[in-house]
């Protein structure tokens, strides 16, 4: 499951931990990075790499909401709706975006399977709300027009791929 680049990254991660089992969170982030969610093969690969059991990994994933076991879109669109951002219009921005994407208020995945939208708590960029990240890349001081342009660009890239 691990690509060569991921194996190199994993080796770097292991160097930071005296016991490689302690590297479970960064290893899971790495395993999740490419497609935004973890399937059974990913979970088994992390377990094997860290000398843990699949059950250990499932219990960790169940505890941390940032790890996903459900299939997501190619692009994970996370918009901060936490209070400081909400006061700068972040929550209203999120709801308008969900509506334009044809998604319910709690978010979800677009019919074409390209985008998954979800509200998130503080991304540590409160003064730049509305703020979000798409596949972990920050987008700040968002407007309806700017996020629509970003999503259109990503849609175009995905169709061209
Ligand atoms: S509350 Fe939204 S980034 Fe901090």
PDB file of C-alpha atoms and ligand atoms in Angstrom:
ATOM      1  CA  UNK A   1       0.000   0.000   0.000  1.00  0.00           C
ATOM      2  CA  UNK A   2       2.845   2.408   0.798  1.00  0.00           C
ATOM      3  CA  UNK A   3       4.336   4.126  -2.211  1.00  0.00           C
ATOM      4  CA  UNK A   4       8.095   4.651  -2.289  1.00  0.00           C
ATOM      5  CA  UNK A   5       7.638   8.291  -1.286  1.00  0.00           C
ATOM      6  CA  UNK A   6       5.382   7.266   1.591  1.00  0.00           C
ATOM      7  CA  UNK A   7       7.896   4.649   2.745  1.00  0.00           C
ATOM      8  CA  UNK A   8      10.575   7.339   2.830  1.00  0.00           C
ATOM      9  CA  UNK A   9       8.255   9.630   4.760  1.00  0.00           C
ATOM     10  CA  UNK A  10       7.406   6.831   7.167  1.00  0.00           C
ATOM     11  CA  UNK A  11      11.105   6.163   7.763  1.00  0.00           C
ATOM     12  CA  UNK A  12      11.573   9.861   8.609  1.00  0.00           C
ATOM     13  CA  UNK A  13       8.632   9.731  11.010  1.00  0.00           C
ATOM     14  CA  UNK A  14      10.027   6.639  12.746  1.00  0.00           C
ATOM     15  CA  UNK A  15      13.327   8.444  13.397  1.00  0.00           C
ATOM     16  CA  UNK A  16      11.450  10.894  15.617  1.00  0.00           C
ATOM     17  CA  UNK A  17      10.036   8.205  17.887  1.00  0.00           C
ATOM     18  CA  UNK A  18      12.051   5.818  20.082  1.00  0.00           C
ATOM     19  CA  UNK A  19       9.200   3.299  19.887  1.00  0.00           C
ATOM     20  CA  UNK A  20       7.644   3.216  16.429  1.00  0.00           C
ATOM     21  CA  UNK A  21       4.233   2.373  17.906  1.00  0.00           C
ATOM     22  CA  UNK A  22       4.213   5.941  19.245  1.00  0.00           C
ATOM     23  CA  UNK A  23       4.195   7.172  15.648  1.00  0.00           C
ATOM     24  CA  UNK A  24       0.665   5.936  15.088  1.00  0.00           C
ATOM     25  CA  UNK A  25      -0.935   9.372  14.589  1.00  0.00           C
ATOM     26  CA  UNK A  26       1.541  10.701  11.996  1.00  0.00           C
ATOM     27  CA  UNK A  27       1.505   7.302  10.279  1.00  0.00           C
ATOM     28  CA  UNK A  28      -2.275   7.435  10.043  1.00  0.00           C
ATOM     29  CA  UNK A  29      -2.147  11.001   8.698  1.00  0.00           C
ATOM     30  CA  UNK A  30       0.305   9.830   6.079  1.00  0.00           C
ATOM     31  CA  UNK A  31      -1.874   6.858   5.136  1.00  0.00           C
ATOM     32  CA  UNK A  32      -4.918   9.106   4.859  1.00  0.00           C
ATOM     33  CA  UNK A  33      -3.239  11.913   2.933  1.00  0.00           C
ATOM     34  CA  UNK A  34      -3.659  10.671  -0.616  1.00  0.00           C
ATOM     35  CA  UNK A  35      -7.378   9.969  -0.721  1.00  0.00           C
ATOM     36  CA  UNK A  36      -8.637  11.650   2.486  1.00  0.00           C
ATOM     37  CA  UNK A  37      -9.892   8.458   4.116  1.00  0.00           C
ATOM     38  CA  UNK A  38      -8.638   5.101   5.327  1.00  0.00           C
ATOM     39  CA  UNK A  39      -9.784   1.816   3.831  1.00  0.00           C
ATOM     40  CA  UNK A  40      -9.123  -1.652   5.273  1.00  0.00           C
ATOM     41  CA  UNK A  41      -5.856  -1.974   3.337  1.00  0.00           C
ATOM     42  CA  UNK A  42      -4.582   1.334   4.744  1.00  0.00           C
ATOM     43  CA  UNK A  43      -5.464   0.284   8.272  1.00  0.00           C
ATOM     44  CA  UNK A  44      -3.775  -3.105   7.851  1.00  0.00           C
ATOM     45  CA  UNK A  45      -0.665  -1.434   6.387  1.00  0.00           C
ATOM     46  CA  UNK A  46      -0.371   0.985   9.317  1.00  0.00           C
ATOM     47  CA  UNK A  47      -0.860  -1.846  11.797  1.00  0.00           C
ATOM     48  CA  UNK A  48       1.818  -3.938  10.128  1.00  0.00           C
ATOM     49  CA  UNK A  49       4.288  -1.057   9.858  1.00  0.00           C
ATOM     50  CA  UNK A  50       3.922  -0.202  13.546  1.00  0.00           C
ATOM     51  CA  UNK A  51       3.699  -3.746  14.957  1.00  0.00           C
ATOM     52  CA  UNK A  52       0.193  -3.042  16.184  1.00  0.00           C
ATOM     53  CA  UNK A  53      -3.011  -4.975  15.587  1.00  0.00           C
ATOM     54  CA  UNK A  54      -5.772  -3.873  13.260  1.00  0.00           C
ATOM     55  CA  UNK A  55      -8.000  -3.674  16.332  1.00  0.00           C
ATOM     56  CA  UNK A  56      -5.543  -1.222  17.943  1.00  0.00           C
ATOM     57  CA  UNK A  57      -5.709   0.962  14.841  1.00  0.00           C
ATOM     58  CA  UNK A  58      -9.507   0.857  14.682  1.00  0.00           C
ATOM     59  CA  UNK A  59      -9.754   1.955  18.307  1.00  0.00           C
ATOM     60  CA  UNK A  60      -7.457   4.926  17.621  1.00  0.00           C
ATOM     61  CA  UNK A  61      -9.349   5.934  14.481  1.00  0.00           C
ATOM     62  CA  UNK A  62     -12.603   5.715  16.419  1.00  0.00           C
ATOM     63  CA  UNK A  63     -11.258   8.167  18.995  1.00  0.00           C
ATOM     64  CA  UNK A  64      -9.961  10.849  16.612  1.00  0.00           C
ATOM     65  CA  UNK A  65     -12.572  12.487  14.408  1.00  0.00           C
ATOM     66  CA  UNK A  66      -9.882  13.670  11.972  1.00  0.00           C
ATOM     67  CA  UNK A  67      -9.506  10.133  10.675  1.00  0.00           C
ATOM     68  CA  UNK A  68     -12.211   8.953   8.298  1.00  0.00           C
ATOM     69  CA  UNK A  69     -13.287   5.414   7.450  1.00  0.00           C
ATOM     70  CA  UNK A  70     -15.989   6.510   5.003  1.00  0.00           C
ATOM     71  CA  UNK A  71     -15.108   7.181   1.414  1.00  0.00           C
ATOM     72  CA  UNK A  72     -14.809  10.891   0.664  1.00  0.00           C
ATOM     73  CA  UNK A  73     -14.568  12.983  -2.446  1.00  0.00           C
ATOM     74  CA  UNK A  74     -11.242  13.548  -4.167  1.00  0.00           C
ATOM     75  CA  UNK A  75     -11.182  16.971  -2.521  1.00  0.00           C
ATOM     76  CA  UNK A  76     -11.929  17.410   1.175  1.00  0.00           C
ATOM     77  CA  UNK A  77     -13.342  20.906   1.693  1.00  0.00           C
ATOM     78  CA  UNK A  78     -13.257  21.897   5.360  1.00  0.00           C
ATOM     79  CA  UNK A  79     -14.665  25.234   6.437  1.00  0.00           C
ATOM     80  CA  UNK A  80     -14.239  26.585   9.951  1.00  0.00           C
ATOM     81  CA  UNK A  81     -17.567  27.373  11.593  1.00  0.00           C
ATOM     82  CA  UNK A  82     -16.166  27.814  15.109  1.00  0.00           C
ATOM     83  CA  UNK A  83     -17.279  30.868  17.076  1.00  0.00           C
ATOM     84  CA  UNK A  84     -14.506  33.365  16.223  1.00  0.00           C
ATOM     85  CA  UNK A  85     -14.926  32.555  12.529  1.00  0.00           C
ATOM     86  CA  UNK A  86     -18.715  32.536  12.826  1.00  0.00           C
ATOM     87  CA  UNK A  87     -18.506  36.108  14.130  1.00  0.00           C
ATOM     88  CA  UNK A  88     -16.679  37.024  10.912  1.00  0.00           C
ATOM     89  CA  UNK A  89     -19.289  35.299   8.744  1.00  0.00           C
ATOM     90  CA  UNK A  90     -17.656  31.869   8.510  1.00  0.00           C
ATOM     91  CA  UNK A  91     -20.724  29.894   9.508  1.00  0.00           C
ATOM     92  CA  UNK A  92     -23.049  31.721   7.123  1.00  0.00           C
ATOM     93  CA  UNK A  93     -20.412  31.312   4.413  1.00  0.00           C
ATOM     94  CA  UNK A  94     -20.325  27.551   5.069  1.00  0.00           C
ATOM     95  CA  UNK A  95     -24.111  27.225   4.827  1.00  0.00           C
ATOM     96  CA  UNK A  96     -24.277  29.192   1.582  1.00  0.00           C
ATOM     97  CA  UNK A  97     -21.535  26.966   0.171  1.00  0.00           C
ATOM     98  CA  UNK A  98     -23.337  23.760   1.224  1.00  0.00           C
ATOM     99  CA  UNK A  99     -26.465  25.008  -0.510  1.00  0.00           C
ATOM    100  CA  UNK A 100     -24.631  25.881  -3.734  1.00  0.00           C
ATOM    101  CA  UNK A 101     -22.969  22.450  -3.686  1.00  0.00           C
ATOM    102  CA  UNK A 102     -26.388  20.799  -3.321  1.00  0.00           C
ATOM    103  CA  UNK A 103     -25.496  19.375   0.079  1.00  0.00           C
ATOM    104  CA  UNK A 104     -27.415  19.282   3.379  1.00  0.00           C
ATOM    105  CA  UNK A 105     -26.412  21.635   6.219  1.00  0.00           C
ATOM    106  CA  UNK A 106     -24.213  18.968   7.825  1.00  0.00           C
ATOM    107  CA  UNK A 107     -22.208  18.630   4.599  1.00  0.00           C
ATOM    108  CA  UNK A 108     -21.472  15.478   2.639  1.00  0.00           C
ATOM    109  CA  UNK A 109     -20.162  14.447  -0.752  1.00  0.00           C
ATOM    110  CA  UNK A 110     -21.282  15.931  -4.054  1.00  0.00           C
ATOM    111  CA  UNK A 111     -23.184  13.719  -6.483  1.00  0.00           C
ATOM    112  CA  UNK A 112     -20.154  13.519  -8.791  1.00  0.00           C
ATOM    113  CA  UNK A 113     -18.017  12.217  -5.911  1.00  0.00           C
ATOM    114  CA  UNK A 114     -15.528  15.030  -6.370  1.00  0.00           C
ATOM    115  CA  UNK A 115     -15.968  17.132  -3.240  1.00  0.00           C
ATOM    116  CA  UNK A 116     -16.699  16.348   0.392  1.00  0.00           C
ATOM    117  CA  UNK A 117     -17.706  19.359   2.454  1.00  0.00           C
ATOM    118  CA  UNK A 118     -17.573  19.414   6.237  1.00  0.00           C
ATOM    119  CA  UNK A 119     -17.640  22.073   8.957  1.00  0.00           C
ATOM    120  CA  UNK A 120     -14.602  22.001  11.240  1.00  0.00           C
ATOM    121  CA  UNK A 121     -13.457  23.730  14.403  1.00  0.00           C
ATOM    122  CA  UNK A 122     -10.618  26.212  14.706  1.00  0.00           C
ATOM    123  CA  UNK A 123      -7.954  26.006  11.999  1.00  0.00           C
ATOM    124  CA  UNK A 124      -5.837  28.592  13.824  1.00  0.00           C
ATOM    125  CA  UNK A 125      -6.468  31.320  11.263  1.00  0.00           C
ATOM    126  CA  UNK A 126      -9.408  32.998  12.996  1.00  0.00           C
ATOM    127  CA  UNK A 127      -8.454  36.513  11.836  1.00  0.00           C
ATOM    128  CA  UNK A 128      -8.675  35.419   8.218  1.00  0.00           C
ATOM    129  CA  UNK A 129     -12.230  34.064   8.281  1.00  0.00           C
ATOM    130  CA  UNK A 130     -14.015  32.835   6.375  1.00  0.00           C
ATOM    131  CA  UNK A 131     -11.254  30.276   6.258  1.00  0.00           C
ATOM    132  CA  UNK A 132     -11.015  26.699   5.136  1.00  0.00           C
ATOM    133  CA  UNK A 133      -8.702  24.080   3.790  1.00  0.00           C
ATOM    134  CA  UNK A 134      -8.987  21.880   0.753  1.00  0.00           C
ATOM    135  CA  UNK A 135      -6.932  18.702   1.059  1.00  0.00           C
ATOM    136  CA  UNK A 136      -5.098  20.457   3.897  1.00  0.00           C
ATOM    137  CA  UNK A 137      -4.182  23.550   1.819  1.00  0.00           C
ATOM    138  CA  UNK A 138      -5.342  26.764   3.477  1.00  0.00           C
ATOM    139  CA  UNK A 139      -7.696  29.241   1.805  1.00  0.00           C
ATOM    140  CA  UNK A 140      -8.211  32.466   3.734  1.00  0.00           C
ATOM    141  CA  UNK A 141     -10.483  35.508   3.556  1.00  0.00           C
ATOM    142  CA  UNK A 142     -12.830  33.495   1.393  1.00  0.00           C
ATOM    143  CA  UNK A 143     -15.790  34.920  -0.471  1.00  0.00           C
ATOM    144  CA  UNK A 144     -18.537  33.043  -2.286  1.00  0.00           C
ATOM    145  CA  UNK A 145     -16.894  34.042  -5.548  1.00  0.00           C
ATOM    146  CA  UNK A 146     -13.373  33.015  -4.536  1.00  0.00           C
ATOM    147  CA  UNK A 147     -14.348  29.548  -3.268  1.00  0.00           C
ATOM    148  CA  UNK A 148     -16.504  28.948  -6.341  1.00  0.00           C
ATOM    149  CA  UNK A 149     -13.500  29.819  -8.499  1.00  0.00           C
ATOM    150  CA  UNK A 150     -11.244  27.433  -6.548  1.00  0.00           C
ATOM    151  CA  UNK A 151     -13.770  24.599  -6.811  1.00  0.00           C
ATOM    152  CA  UNK A 152     -14.286  25.253 -10.528  1.00  0.00           C
ATOM    153  CA  UNK A 153     -10.514  25.108 -11.038  1.00  0.00           C
ATOM    154  CA  UNK A 154     -10.269  21.823  -9.139  1.00  0.00           C
ATOM    155  CA  UNK A 155     -13.198  20.393 -11.103  1.00  0.00           C
ATOM    156  CA  UNK A 156     -11.456  21.338 -14.326  1.00  0.00           C
ATOM    157  CA  UNK A 157      -8.191  19.755 -13.155  1.00  0.00           C
ATOM    158  CA  UNK A 158     -10.008  16.553 -12.153  1.00  0.00           C
ATOM    159  CA  UNK A 159     -11.727  16.318 -15.528  1.00  0.00           C
ATOM    160  CA  UNK A 160      -8.458  16.878 -17.326  1.00  0.00           C
ATOM    161  CA  UNK A 161      -6.683  14.205 -15.284  1.00  0.00           C
TER     162      UNK A 161
HETATM  163  S1  LIG B   1     -12.168  29.812  14.892  1.00  0.00           S
HETATM  164 FE1  LIG B   1     -11.978  29.490  12.766  1.00  0.00          FE
HETATM  165  S2  LIG B   1      -9.848  29.428  12.428  1.00  0.00           S
HETATM  166 FE2  LIG B   1     -10.052  29.774  14.529  1.00  0.00          FE
END
